């Protein structure tokens, strides 16, 4: 059993309460997904449960956690800086897990995660692994600790579809407790039996959380039905109030007019009218008390909204956007050949997705294509890398980064756009390094939106967006009038956005039949 009692988390910089009086008990068999918009404290909650000191740098946390003998295993959203320079062997040997696993257990784990047996003993640095390989390495080391509680912060980031399916199997079959955060709606739908929804309502001035023991789809449907019914009841209450108030005002005005017109020579009628006015005013006070109990309109944290593409973003159907050939694709250090005979042609407003196993070279290939497209004068291309820090100055604020002219009107427009993406005024002036992964992704997408780009090069574009924002992002990209060249393992993104899908193999790109 894992219990959390009276946990309140307050952001140190702007003193915003991001979670208040949180109480929860987890038991064996619970597969709880934590959902909510970017910056709502999901990762902070996960860090605090694993080790309260991890959250102390930027948040003040008050509460109690009772572990009850549970062994916690934590998968962070990003590989910690202290592990980046370690070799694979150093990384796996560090906590003794490698020695405690038998060769048979290691062989099974390697086969399950689709890595060679010598992966655990490799001399490659962790920083040089692909995004998916880093997640696999962290997850395998976590399992070597033989935890009873899995705390997984975006475990679906960057891993290939085959490993996603393995992750689903691990979560479904785990006999103990799983608490996870994920952008992957398919993963959530296939595994979670409990939903923890963290919200910031009233323009991010109030924290609210909901805990429901149910699957994700049922939770969303019931929540939508409940909000619809509450909204209808609130509308009916206000409609009835309007009719009642109109009748009341007519009575009040009639009595008030009669009182004003009564002659002093008719004291008996004047007394009756005064008594009637007293009754009318008492009725008005009773109505005011009834109005205090009137059904409120439902408060919910709305999904983000913005648009990609302007007047100059339309791509003519016949235009050749890219015709790319490469004899050999090697690792960045040039030591290994990843693929040969690569060719890709993109015409007009096609939306291309490249898939493939982790370590196949997808990100390396996309970077090379991006270099060529960004240099073209006949196109306006924008690139969103897998590692956002490659494109962001972390010491700048979102407003500073997006404001390329210094004009007051543009800065005002940027703040309006950031507001529509659920940034608070304080967050707009935070250094970017203090923002969540999803908030950083929003900055890059907004930068693209402000640029009138007609070609988007996107490496895992949905990887850090909440499952609530995911449908909005997919719709925006599906409606983009230019060309999209992307990498993704997000199954909903692939099916809803992409017009063509290619698998990167050792022998080049193979088009998938959709």
PDB file of C-alpha atoms in Angstrom, residues 19 24 102 113 187 269 272 325 361 374:
ATOM      1  CA  UNK A  19      -2.002  20.847  -5.867  1.00  0.00           C
ATOM      2  CA  UNK A  24      -4.813   9.108  -2.093  1.00  0.00           C
ATOM      3  CA  UNK A 102      20.967 -14.004 -13.864  1.00  0.00           C
ATOM      4  CA  UNK A 113      13.165  -4.722 -25.146  1.00  0.00           C
ATOM      5  CA  UNK A 187      -1.481   3.514 -24.022  1.00  0.00           C
ATOM      6  CA  UNK A 269     -55.125  52.349   1.609  1.00  0.00           C
ATOM      7  CA  UNK A 272     -52.272  48.373   3.016  1.00  0.00           C
ATOM      8  CA  UNK A 325      18.825  10.858 -51.527  1.00  0.00           C
ATOM      9  CA  UNK A 361      18.566   6.637 -37.153  1.00  0.00           C
ATOM     10  CA  UNK A 374      16.046  25.228 -43.764  1.00  0.00           C
TER      11      UNK A 374
END
